[in-house]
PDB file of C-alpha atoms in Angstrom:
ATOM      1  CA  MET A   1     -33.774-202.396-160.744  1.00 67.00           C
ATOM      2  CA  THR A   2     -31.054-200.513-160.201  1.00 77.00           C
ATOM      3  CA  GLU A   3     -27.624-201.135-161.770  1.00 85.00           C
ATOM      4  CA  LYS A   4     -24.311-199.567-160.844  1.00 89.00           C
ATOM      5  CA  HIS A   5     -20.385-199.823-161.462  1.00 92.00           C
ATOM      6  CA  ILE A   6     -17.823-199.668-158.895  1.00 91.00           C
ATOM      7  CA  VAL A   7     -14.444-199.274-159.837  1.00 91.00           C
ATOM      8  CA  LEU A   8     -11.787-200.765-157.298  1.00 89.00           C
ATOM      9  CA  GLU A   9      -9.065-198.014-157.848  1.00 84.00           C
ATOM     10  CA  ASP A  10      -5.537-198.106-156.508  1.00 81.00           C
ATOM     11  CA  ILE A  11      -5.634-201.695-155.059  1.00 83.00           C
ATOM     12  CA  ASP A  12      -5.445-205.002-155.808  1.00 84.00           C
ATOM     13  CA  PRO A  13      -8.755-206.499-156.269  1.00 88.00           C
ATOM     14  CA  VAL A  14      -7.522-209.848-155.308  1.00 86.00           C
ATOM     15  CA  VAL A  15      -6.951-208.620-151.856  1.00 88.00           C
ATOM     16  CA  PHE A  16     -10.690-207.027-152.109  1.00 91.00           C
ATOM     17  CA  TYR A  17     -12.380-210.148-153.078  1.00 92.00           C
ATOM     18  CA  GLY A  18     -10.226-212.512-150.625  1.00 89.00           C
ATOM     19  CA  VAL A  19      -8.977-215.835-151.410  1.00 87.00           C
ATOM     20  CA  GLY A  20     -11.110-217.903-153.505  1.00 89.00           C
ATOM     21  CA  ASN A  21     -13.678-214.852-153.665  1.00 91.00           C
ATOM     22  CA  SER A  22     -14.414-215.344-149.924  1.00 92.00           C
ATOM     23  CA  HIS A  23     -14.941-211.771-149.442  1.00 93.00           C
ATOM     24  CA  LEU A  24     -17.026-211.680-152.365  1.00 92.00           C
ATOM     25  CA  GLN A  25     -19.222-214.180-151.126  1.00 93.00           C
ATOM     26  CA  MET A  26     -19.478-212.598-147.524  1.00 92.00           C
ATOM     27  CA  LEU A  27     -20.771-209.592-148.996  1.00 92.00           C
ATOM     28  CA  LYS A  28     -23.505-211.436-151.137  1.00 91.00           C
ATOM     29  CA  ALA A  29     -24.566-212.759-147.931  1.00 92.00           C
ATOM     30  CA  LEU A  30     -24.664-209.573-146.218  1.00 91.00           C
ATOM     31  CA  PHE A  31     -26.491-207.725-148.833  1.00 91.00           C
ATOM     32  CA  PRO A  32     -29.042-210.319-150.089  1.00 90.00           C
ATOM     33  CA  LYS A  33     -31.192-207.779-151.831  1.00 90.00           C
ATOM     34  CA  LEU A  34     -28.270-207.099-154.251  1.00 92.00           C
ATOM     35  CA  ARG A  35     -26.615-209.056-157.043  1.00 93.00           C
ATOM     36  CA  ILE A  36     -23.010-208.422-156.973  1.00 92.00           C
ATOM     37  CA  MET A  37     -20.744-209.610-160.006  1.00 92.00           C
ATOM     38  CA  ALA A  38     -17.045-208.905-160.277  1.00 91.00           C
ATOM     39  CA  ARG A  39     -14.544-208.721-163.079  1.00 90.00           C
ATOM     40  CA  ASP A  40     -11.071-207.582-162.843  1.00 88.00           C
ATOM     41  CA  ASN A  41     -11.275-204.413-160.555  1.00 88.00           C
ATOM     42  CA  VAL A  42     -14.973-203.528-161.600  1.00 91.00           C
ATOM     43  CA  LEU A  43     -17.928-204.247-159.571  1.00 93.00           C
ATOM     44  CA  ARG A  44     -21.163-204.550-161.317  1.00 92.00           C
ATOM     45  CA  ILE A  45     -24.007-204.390-158.666  1.00 92.00           C
ATOM     46  CA  LEU A  46     -27.924-204.767-159.525  1.00 92.00           C
ATOM     47  CA  GLY A  47     -30.941-204.641-157.075  1.00 88.00           C
ATOM     48  CA  ASP A  48     -32.571-202.896-154.377  1.00 84.00           C
ATOM     49  CA  GLU A  49     -31.578-199.063-154.658  1.00 86.00           C
ATOM     50  CA  GLU A  50     -31.381-198.441-150.822  1.00 85.00           C
ATOM     51  CA  GLN A  51     -29.465-201.447-149.957  1.00 87.00           C
ATOM     52  CA  MET A  52     -27.317-200.462-153.178  1.00 89.00           C
ATOM     53  CA  ALA A  53     -26.495-197.173-151.443  1.00 89.00           C
ATOM     54  CA  ALA A  54     -25.275-198.845-148.282  1.00 90.00           C
ATOM     55  CA  PHE A  55     -23.141-201.267-150.290  1.00 91.00           C
ATOM     56  CA  GLU A  56     -21.255-198.389-152.096  1.00 91.00           C
ATOM     57  CA  GLU A  57     -20.678-196.815-148.812  1.00 91.00           C
ATOM     58  CA  ALA A  58     -19.303-200.021-147.363  1.00 91.00           C
ATOM     59  CA  ALA A  59     -17.262-200.818-150.760  1.00 91.00           C
ATOM     60  CA  GLU A  60     -15.636-197.422-150.584  1.00 91.00           C
ATOM     61  CA  ARG A  61     -14.612-198.087-146.832  1.00 90.00           C
ATOM     62  CA  MET A  62     -13.240-201.294-147.812  1.00 91.00           C
ATOM     63  CA  ARG A  63     -11.388-200.126-150.618  1.00 90.00           C
ATOM     64  CA  MET A  64      -9.407-197.179-148.701  1.00 88.00           C
ATOM     65  CA  HIS A  65      -9.009-199.885-145.753  1.00 88.00           C
ATOM     66  CA  VAL A  66      -7.136-202.029-148.334  1.00 88.00           C
ATOM     67  CA  VAL A  67      -5.082-198.916-149.635  1.00 84.00           C
ATOM     68  CA  ARG A  68      -3.768-198.069-146.047  1.00 83.00           C
ATOM     69  CA  PHE A  69      -3.029-201.419-144.988  1.00 85.00           C
ATOM     70  CA  ASN A  70      -2.465-203.602-147.887  1.00 84.00           C
ATOM     71  CA  ALA A  71      -4.980-206.299-145.995  1.00 84.00           C
ATOM     72  CA  LEU A  72      -8.581-206.917-145.623  1.00 87.00           C
ATOM     73  CA  LYS A  73     -10.043-209.485-143.214  1.00 86.00           C
ATOM     74  CA  GLU A  74     -13.439-210.831-142.544  1.00 89.00           C
ATOM     75  CA  GLU A  75     -13.593-209.076-139.349  1.00 87.00           C
ATOM     76  CA  ASP A  76     -12.956-205.829-141.016  1.00 88.00           C
ATOM     77  CA  ILE A  77     -15.848-206.472-143.372  1.00 90.00           C
ATOM     78  CA  ILE A  78     -18.217-207.388-140.766  1.00 89.00           C
ATOM     79  CA  ASP A  79     -17.272-204.059-138.814  1.00 87.00           C
ATOM     80  CA  ILE A  80     -17.608-201.917-141.732  1.00 88.00           C
ATOM     81  CA  VAL A  81     -20.795-203.186-143.020  1.00 87.00           C
ATOM     82  CA  GLY A  82     -22.085-202.994-139.560  1.00 83.00           C
ATOM     83  CA  GLY A  83     -21.164-199.408-139.477  1.00 75.00           C
ATOM     84  CA  LYS A  84     -18.855-199.667-136.494  1.00 70.00           C
ATOM     85  CA  ARG A  85     -15.256-197.868-136.455  1.00 62.00           C
ATOM     86  CA  THR A  86     -12.373-199.942-137.854  1.00 59.00           C
ATOM     87  CA  ARG A  87      -8.510-198.633-137.454  1.00 59.00           C
ATOM     88  CA  ASP A  88      -8.849-195.852-140.328  1.00 57.00           C
ATOM     89  CA  GLU A  89      -5.570-194.330-139.427  1.00 59.00           C
ATOM     90  CA  VAL A  90      -2.229-195.576-139.454  1.00 61.00           C
ATOM     91  CA  PRO A  91      -0.714-195.531-136.131  1.00 69.00           C
ATOM     92  CA  ASP A  92       2.179-193.501-135.222  1.00 75.00           C
ATOM     93  CA  GLY A  93       5.492-194.667-136.528  1.00 85.00           C
ATOM     94  CA  VAL A  94       3.940-196.963-139.327  1.00 89.00           C
ATOM     95  CA  ILE A  95       5.328-195.811-142.548  1.00 92.00           C
ATOM     96  CA  CYS A  96       2.919-198.206-144.612  1.00 89.00           C
ATOM     97  CA  TYR A  97       2.213-201.896-144.806  1.00 88.00           C
ATOM     98  CA  THR A  98       3.448-205.022-146.686  1.00 89.00           C
ATOM     99  CA  THR A  99       1.299-206.855-149.024  1.00 85.00           C
ATOM    100  CA  GLY A 100       1.000-209.109-146.014  1.00 81.00           C
ATOM    101  CA  GLY A 101      -0.329-206.617-143.968  1.00 82.00           C
ATOM    102  CA  ARG A 102       2.921-206.180-141.839  1.00 87.00           C
ATOM    103  CA  PRO A 103       3.720-202.544-140.770  1.00 90.00           C
ATOM    104  CA  ILE A 104       6.756-201.214-141.889  1.00 92.00           C
ATOM    105  CA  ARG A 105       8.530-198.686-139.184  1.00 91.00           C
ATOM    106  CA  ALA A 106      11.982-197.586-138.403  1.00 92.00           C
ATOM    107  CA  ARG A 107      13.565-200.196-136.083  1.00 89.00           C
ATOM    108  CA  SER A 108      16.518-198.204-134.756  1.00 90.00           C
ATOM    109  CA  GLU A 109      17.181-194.638-133.683  1.00 91.00           C
ATOM    110  CA  ASN A 110      19.229-193.773-136.708  1.00 93.00           C
ATOM    111  CA  GLN A 111      16.539-195.513-138.876  1.00 93.00           C
ATOM    112  CA  GLN A 112      13.822-192.887-137.062  1.00 94.00           C
ATOM    113  CA  ARG A 113      16.308-190.099-137.904  1.00 95.00           C
ATOM    114  CA  LEU A 114      16.330-191.249-141.529  1.00 95.00           C
ATOM    115  CA  VAL A 115      12.654-191.031-141.567  1.00 95.00           C
ATOM    116  CA  ASP A 116      12.857-187.350-139.518  1.00 95.00           C
ATOM    117  CA  ALA A 117      15.098-186.201-142.026  1.00 95.00           C
ATOM    118  CA  TYR A 118      13.148-187.306-145.168  1.00 96.00           C
ATOM    119  CA  ASN A 119      10.051-185.333-143.291  1.00 95.00           C
ATOM    120  CA  ALA A 120      12.165-182.126-142.863  1.00 95.00           C
ATOM    121  CA  ASN A 121      14.168-181.973-146.162  1.00 95.00           C
ATOM    122  CA  ASP A 122      13.913-182.285-149.623  1.00 95.00           C
ATOM    123  CA  MET A 123      17.417-184.233-150.183  1.00 96.00           C
ATOM    124  CA  VAL A 124      18.409-186.810-147.777  1.00 96.00           C
ATOM    125  CA  PHE A 125      21.860-188.851-147.624  1.00 97.00           C
ATOM    126  CA  ALA A 126      21.753-192.043-145.999  1.00 95.00           C
ATOM    127  CA  VAL A 127      25.064-193.634-145.299  1.00 95.00           C
ATOM    128  CA  GLY A 128      25.860-196.884-143.633  1.00 91.00           C
ATOM    129  CA  PRO A 129      26.854-200.740-143.752  1.00 88.00           C
ATOM    130  CA  ALA A 130      25.062-203.479-145.716  1.00 83.00           C
ATOM    131  CA  GLY A 131      21.523-204.136-143.792  1.00 84.00           C
ATOM    132  CA  THR A 132      20.963-200.975-142.086  1.00 89.00           C
ATOM    133  CA  GLY A 133      17.490-200.829-143.900  1.00 89.00           C
ATOM    134  CA  LYS A 134      18.641-197.659-146.091  1.00 92.00           C
ATOM    135  CA  THR A 135      17.137-198.826-149.441  1.00 91.00           C
ATOM    136  CA  TYR A 136      14.092-200.487-147.855  1.00 93.00           C
ATOM    137  CA  LEU A 137      13.091-197.584-145.672  1.00 94.00           C
ATOM    138  CA  SER A 138      13.765-195.291-148.276  1.00 95.00           C
ATOM    139  CA  ILE A 139      11.277-197.366-150.720  1.00 95.00           C
ATOM    140  CA  ALA A 140       8.654-197.549-147.899  1.00 95.00           C
ATOM    141  CA  LEU A 141       8.842-193.719-147.466  1.00 96.00           C
ATOM    142  CA  ALA A 142       8.341-193.197-151.604  1.00 95.00           C
ATOM    143  CA  VAL A 143       5.292-195.719-151.736  1.00 94.00           C
ATOM    144  CA  ARG A 144       3.691-193.847-148.602  1.00 93.00           C
ATOM    145  CA  ALA A 145       3.821-190.427-150.790  1.00 94.00           C
ATOM    146  CA  LEU A 146       2.684-192.152-153.683  1.00 91.00           C
ATOM    147  CA  LYS A 147      -0.418-193.964-151.704  1.00 88.00           C
ATOM    148  CA  GLU A 148      -0.842-190.362-150.120  1.00 88.00           C
ATOM    149  CA  LYS A 149      -0.684-188.485-153.229  1.00 90.00           C
ATOM    150  CA  THR A 150       2.045-186.373-152.314  1.00 93.00           C
ATOM    151  CA  ALA A 151       4.109-187.501-155.264  1.00 95.00           C
ATOM    152  CA  LYS A 152       3.273-188.553-158.709  1.00 94.00           C
ATOM    153  CA  LYS A 153       5.666-190.940-159.398  1.00 95.00           C
ATOM    154  CA  ILE A 154       8.516-192.854-157.760  1.00 95.00           C
ATOM    155  CA  ILE A 155      12.067-192.961-159.732  1.00 93.00           C
ATOM    156  CA  LEU A 156      14.522-195.290-158.641  1.00 90.00           C
ATOM    157  CA  SER A 157      17.949-195.550-159.801  1.00 89.00           C
ATOM    158  CA  ARG A 158      21.333-196.986-159.411  1.00 86.00           C
ATOM    159  CA  PRO A 159      24.820-197.004-161.413  1.00 84.00           C
ATOM    160  CA  ALA A 160      25.287-200.052-163.394  1.00 71.00           C
ATOM    161  CA  VAL A 161      28.784-200.827-162.114  1.00 60.00           C
ATOM    162  CA  GLU A 162      30.149-204.411-162.096  1.00 49.00           C
ATOM    163  CA  ALA A 163      31.219-205.952-158.731  1.00 44.00           C
ATOM    164  CA  GLY A 164      33.374-208.434-160.702  1.00 41.00           C
ATOM    165  CA  GLU A 165      31.510-209.478-163.416  1.00 43.00           C
ATOM    166  CA  LYS A 166      31.318-207.605-166.610  1.00 48.00           C
ATOM    167  CA  LEU A 167      28.216-206.159-168.063  1.00 49.00           C
ATOM    168  CA  GLY A 168      28.593-206.861-171.576  1.00 53.00           C
ATOM    169  CA  PHE A 169      28.868-210.419-171.207  1.00 52.00           C
ATOM    170  CA  LEU A 170      25.395-210.945-169.359  1.00 53.00           C
ATOM    171  CA  PRO A 171      22.998-212.137-171.870  1.00 59.00           C
ATOM    172  CA  GLY A 172      19.833-210.514-173.406  1.00 59.00           C
ATOM    173  CA  ASP A 173      19.109-206.986-174.577  1.00 55.00           C
ATOM    174  CA  MET A 174      19.859-203.905-172.656  1.00 52.00           C
ATOM    175  CA  LYS A 175      17.062-204.086-170.205  1.00 58.00           C
ATOM    176  CA  ASP A 176      17.885-207.851-169.603  1.00 64.00           C
ATOM    177  CA  LYS A 177      21.691-206.800-168.854  1.00 61.00           C
ATOM    178  CA  ILE A 178      20.712-203.748-166.411  1.00 66.00           C
ATOM    179  CA  ASP A 179      17.672-205.699-164.734  1.00 70.00           C
ATOM    180  CA  PRO A 180      20.128-207.577-162.062  1.00 72.00           C
ATOM    181  CA  TYR A 181      21.755-204.048-160.781  1.00 71.00           C
ATOM    182  CA  LEU A 182      17.960-203.105-160.164  1.00 77.00           C
ATOM    183  CA  GLN A 183      16.850-206.292-158.237  1.00 81.00           C
ATOM    184  CA  PRO A 184      17.339-204.867-154.827  1.00 81.00           C
ATOM    185  CA  LEU A 185      14.817-202.210-155.859  1.00 85.00           C
ATOM    186  CA  TYR A 186      12.189-204.590-157.539  1.00 86.00           C
ATOM    187  CA  ASP A 187      12.512-206.847-154.178  1.00 89.00           C
ATOM    188  CA  ALA A 188      11.496-203.925-151.959  1.00 90.00           C
ATOM    189  CA  LEU A 189       8.645-202.998-154.051  1.00 92.00           C
ATOM    190  CA  GLU A 190       6.940-206.218-154.147  1.00 91.00           C
ATOM    191  CA  ASP A 191       7.095-206.337-150.864  1.00 91.00           C
ATOM    192  CA  MET A 192       5.051-203.494-150.307  1.00 91.00           C
ATOM    193  CA  LEU A 193       2.683-203.100-153.363  1.00 89.00           C
ATOM    194  CA  PRO A 194       0.830-206.122-154.609  1.00 83.00           C
ATOM    195  CA  GLN A 195       2.415-207.733-158.006  1.00 82.00           C
ATOM    196  CA  VAL A 196      -0.822-206.651-160.017  1.00 80.00           C
ATOM    197  CA  LYS A 197      -0.780-203.123-158.927  1.00 83.00           C
ATOM    198  CA  LEU A 198       2.916-202.740-159.139  1.00 87.00           C
ATOM    199  CA  GLN A 199       2.825-204.096-162.698  1.00 86.00           C
ATOM    200  CA  ASP A 200      -0.024-201.346-163.478  1.00 86.00           C
ATOM    201  CA  MET A 201       2.060-198.804-161.836  1.00 88.00           C
ATOM    202  CA  MET A 202       5.211-199.296-163.981  1.00 88.00           C
ATOM    203  CA  GLU A 203       3.312-199.619-167.178  1.00 89.00           C
ATOM    204  CA  LYS A 204       2.016-196.095-166.501  1.00 90.00           C
ATOM    205  CA  HIS A 205       5.288-194.859-165.611  1.00 90.00           C
ATOM    206  CA  GLN A 206       4.175-193.840-161.904  1.00 93.00           C
ATOM    207  CA  ILE A 207       6.988-196.148-160.965  1.00 92.00           C
ATOM    208  CA  GLN A 208      10.206-195.853-162.932  1.00 89.00           C
ATOM    209  CA  ILE A 209      13.381-197.804-162.494  1.00 84.00           C
ATOM    210  CA  ALA A 210      16.245-196.819-164.450  1.00 79.00           C
ATOM    211  CA  PRO A 211      20.186-196.873-164.546  1.00 79.00           C
ATOM    212  CA  LEU A 212      21.821-193.844-163.654  1.00 84.00           C
ATOM    213  CA  ALA A 213      23.034-192.873-167.387  1.00 78.00           C
ATOM    214  CA  PHE A 214      19.095-192.495-168.250  1.00 80.00           C
ATOM    215  CA  MET A 215      18.885-189.512-166.122  1.00 84.00           C
ATOM    216  CA  ARG A 216      20.891-187.308-168.092  1.00 82.00           C
ATOM    217  CA  GLY A 217      18.671-184.423-169.577  1.00 83.00           C
ATOM    218  CA  ARG A 218      15.702-185.067-167.372  1.00 87.00           C
ATOM    219  CA  THR A 219      13.738-182.808-164.752  1.00 87.00           C
ATOM    220  CA  LEU A 220      12.428-184.602-162.367  1.00 90.00           C
ATOM    221  CA  SER A 221       9.315-183.194-160.759  1.00 93.00           C
ATOM    222  CA  ASP A 222       6.478-184.370-158.367  1.00 95.00           C
ATOM    223  CA  ALA A 223       8.496-187.242-157.616  1.00 95.00           C
ATOM    224  CA  VAL A 224      10.134-189.108-154.800  1.00 96.00           C
ATOM    225  CA  VAL A 225      13.779-189.883-156.289  1.00 95.00           C
ATOM    226  CA  ILE A 226      16.107-192.694-154.998  1.00 94.00           C
ATOM    227  CA  LEU A 227      19.452-193.022-155.947  1.00 94.00           C
ATOM    228  CA  ASP A 228      20.884-196.343-154.423  1.00 92.00           C
ATOM    229  CA  GLU A 229      24.369-197.601-154.317  1.00 91.00           C
ATOM    230  CA  ALA A 230      25.685-193.755-154.862  1.00 93.00           C
ATOM    231  CA  GLN A 231      29.098-194.919-153.512  1.00 93.00           C
ATOM    232  CA  ASN A 232      29.700-196.397-157.091  1.00 91.00           C
ATOM    233  CA  THR A 233      29.130-193.053-158.868  1.00 91.00           C
ATOM    234  CA  THR A 234      31.714-190.837-160.160  1.00 91.00           C
ATOM    235  CA  PRO A 235      31.782-187.076-159.263  1.00 92.00           C
ATOM    236  CA  ALA A 236      30.333-186.168-162.202  1.00 92.00           C
ATOM    237  CA  GLN A 237      27.541-188.566-162.613  1.00 92.00           C
ATOM    238  CA  ILE A 238      26.093-187.674-158.844  1.00 93.00           C
ATOM    239  CA  ARG A 239      26.592-183.934-159.725  1.00 94.00           C
ATOM    240  CA  MET A 240      24.328-184.554-162.869  1.00 93.00           C
ATOM    241  CA  PHE A 241      21.984-186.871-160.750  1.00 92.00           C
ATOM    242  CA  LEU A 242      21.571-183.991-157.907  1.00 93.00           C
ATOM    243  CA  THR A 243      20.902-181.272-160.635  1.00 92.00           C
ATOM    244  CA  ARG A 244      18.073-182.956-162.190  1.00 91.00           C
ATOM    245  CA  MET A 245      15.609-182.194-159.023  1.00 93.00           C
ATOM    246  CA  GLY A 246      12.517-180.193-160.067  1.00 92.00           C
ATOM    247  CA  TRP A 247       9.563-178.977-158.036  1.00 93.00           C
ATOM    248  CA  ASN A 248       7.877-181.004-155.525  1.00 94.00           C
ATOM    249  CA  THR A 249      10.443-183.598-155.536  1.00 95.00           C
ATOM    250  CA  LYS A 250      12.151-185.280-152.778  1.00 96.00           C
ATOM    251  CA  MET A 251      15.754-187.064-153.167  1.00 96.00           C
ATOM    252  CA  ILE A 252      17.134-189.774-151.049  1.00 97.00           C
ATOM    253  CA  ILE A 253      20.589-190.886-151.795  1.00 96.00           C
ATOM    254  CA  THR A 254      21.823-194.041-150.002  1.00 95.00           C
ATOM    255  CA  GLY A 255      25.024-195.662-150.171  1.00 93.00           C
ATOM    256  CA  ASP A 256      27.763-197.822-148.414  1.00 92.00           C
ATOM    257  CA  THR A 257      31.515-196.052-148.783  1.00 90.00           C
ATOM    258  CA  SER A 258      32.791-199.259-147.550  1.00 86.00           C
ATOM    259  CA  GLN A 259      31.663-201.007-150.698  1.00 86.00           C
ATOM    260  CA  ILE A 260      33.100-199.063-153.636  1.00 87.00           C
ATOM    261  CA  ASP A 261      33.426-201.150-156.637  1.00 84.00           C
ATOM    262  CA  LEU A 262      34.773-198.251-158.884  1.00 85.00           C
ATOM    263  CA  PRO A 263      38.614-198.678-160.264  1.00 83.00           C
ATOM    264  CA  HIS A 264      41.184-197.592-157.476  1.00 82.00           C
ATOM    265  CA  SER A 265      41.850-194.510-159.590  1.00 83.00           C
ATOM    266  CA  GLN A 266      38.644-193.155-159.497  1.00 86.00           C
ATOM    267  CA  ARG A 267      36.976-190.897-156.884  1.00 90.00           C
ATOM    268  CA  SER A 268      33.628-192.009-155.409  1.00 93.00           C
ATOM    269  CA  GLY A 269      30.956-189.406-156.173  1.00 93.00           C
ATOM    270  CA  LEU A 270      29.104-189.950-152.784  1.00 95.00           C
ATOM    271  CA  ILE A 271      32.229-189.223-150.542  1.00 94.00           C
ATOM    272  CA  GLU A 272      33.013-185.978-152.557  1.00 94.00           C
ATOM    273  CA  ALA A 273      29.235-184.820-152.465  1.00 95.00           C
ATOM    274  CA  LEU A 274      29.000-185.550-148.685  1.00 94.00           C
ATOM    275  CA  HIS A 275      32.003-183.271-148.276  1.00 93.00           C
ATOM    276  CA  ILE A 276      30.785-180.399-150.539  1.00 94.00           C
ATOM    277  CA  LEU A 277      26.976-180.497-149.453  1.00 93.00           C
ATOM    278  CA  ASN A 278      27.340-181.158-145.672  1.00 87.00           C
ATOM    279  CA  ASN A 279      26.324-177.755-144.521  1.00 87.00           C
ATOM    280  CA  VAL A 280      23.669-176.774-147.131  1.00 92.00           C
ATOM    281  CA  GLU A 281      20.185-175.907-145.967  1.00 93.00           C
ATOM    282  CA  GLY A 282      17.495-178.253-147.021  1.00 92.00           C
ATOM    283  CA  ILE A 283      19.983-181.196-147.163  1.00 95.00           C
ATOM    284  CA  GLY A 284      20.057-183.817-144.614  1.00 95.00           C
ATOM    285  CA  VAL A 285      22.704-186.750-143.707  1.00 95.00           C
ATOM    286  CA  VAL A 286      22.160-189.591-141.865  1.00 95.00           C
ATOM    287  CA  ASN A 287      24.742-191.976-140.707  1.00 94.00           C
ATOM    288  CA  LEU A 288      23.518-195.311-139.963  1.00 91.00           C
ATOM    289  CA  THR A 289      26.125-197.898-138.396  1.00 87.00           C
ATOM    290  CA  GLN A 290      26.521-201.611-137.458  1.00 82.00           C
ATOM    291  CA  SER A 291      23.950-201.189-134.596  1.00 80.00           C
ATOM    292  CA  ASP A 292      21.190-200.334-136.846  1.00 81.00           C
ATOM    293  CA  ILE A 293      21.555-203.777-139.232  1.00 78.00           C
ATOM    294  CA  VAL A 294      18.150-205.358-139.062  1.00 71.00           C
ATOM    295  CA  ARG A 295      19.634-208.470-141.194  1.00 67.00           C
ATOM    296  CA  HIS A 296      20.445-211.712-139.549  1.00 66.00           C
ATOM    297  CA  LYS A 297      22.940-211.252-136.981  1.00 70.00           C
ATOM    298  CA  LEU A 298      25.792-212.925-138.725  1.00 80.00           C
ATOM    299  CA  VAL A 299      25.571-209.865-141.146  1.00 71.00           C
ATOM    300  CA  THR A 300      26.415-207.579-138.115  1.00 72.00           C
ATOM    301  CA  ARG A 301      29.377-209.804-137.015  1.00 79.00           C
ATOM    302  CA  ILE A 302      30.560-210.182-140.761  1.00 81.00           C
ATOM    303  CA  VAL A 303      30.545-206.318-141.098  1.00 73.00           C
ATOM    304  CA  ASN A 304      32.410-205.734-137.919  1.00 77.00           C
ATOM    305  CA  ALA A 305      35.049-208.393-138.885  1.00 84.00           C
ATOM    306  CA  TYR A 306      35.786-206.826-142.239  1.00 84.00           C
ATOM    307  CA  GLU A 307      35.951-203.371-140.550  1.00 77.00           C
ATOM    308  CA  ALA A 308      38.480-204.880-137.940  1.00 82.00           C
ATOM    309  CA  TYR A 309      40.620-206.354-140.906  1.00 81.00           C
ATOM    310  CA  ASP A 310      40.397-202.911-142.831  1.00 79.00           C
ATOM    311  CA  ASN A 311      41.471-200.999-139.808  1.00 78.00           C
ATOM    312  CA  GLU A 312      44.560-203.459-139.484  1.00 79.00           C
ATOM    313  CA  ARG A 313      45.609-203.023-143.026  1.00 77.00           C
ATOM    314  CA  ILE A 314      45.467-199.335-142.719  1.00 72.00           C
ATOM    315  CA  ASN A 315      47.579-199.340-139.386  1.00 73.00           C
ATOM    316  CA  LYS A 316      50.136-201.873-141.291  1.00 69.00           C
ATOM    317  CA  ASP A 317      50.503-199.511-144.336  1.00 62.00           C
TER     318      ASP A 317
END
């Protein structure tokens, strides 16, 4: 009797095994000459050597299907075991898939410009109001790079600038104080990577989330690096961040120049960087507008109302 172990790398085994191990039970029925046991991300197979070879091939195709699409259906398993062709390639325009199997793609012309700018440049500035998908799309592009192994890690950063609250009065240690500022980044990652896989990647430092202050002195190579809420950086901070760029690295800098939380006497590093770097070769700049907002329709109305109010105040002054 032959015995082999198959390690399910780069996926959440729960997706592979199915709810209540339903996929595993199906595989046992499809391969009756094999004894199939699962523990964590390892499959232990005993039985007929010929059927085991067929199972190994099917298991690898199933694993790759989960890597690409973050989902596995019973009909996919039947097609794979039966030797039929499944959707092996991600359709054009799809960046990656959510943990629920929903495709993530650009949903407006300017969002597509952001994707194109990322593909064509090593550094991209994405500037626009809340809800235009700047952060979400950027993280989707980074997750795709990690899955396709064009990058070894994702580094996500934000300046820890208070919007009314004081950092020192938040409870807990430094990590507890900083985490609220980074929560939007966690939210996007959790939408695209299974919880178990995300936790494993963070423990292995394949995904790093850190405040901007922790970037000083580092050289960031073989990575996709995203600086979110860059409008709240000072000129010195963003200059420090941009010069961290190493070999085989892409940077995406996102921000909303209408939501600057710096003291009134302090200049925004993002605005200064856009002025200085606007015509530098290899740097793309994408401006998103209210028409790109993909949140609730009220968000567009709120942004428009505040913009009209700001313009009215400027004209009065």
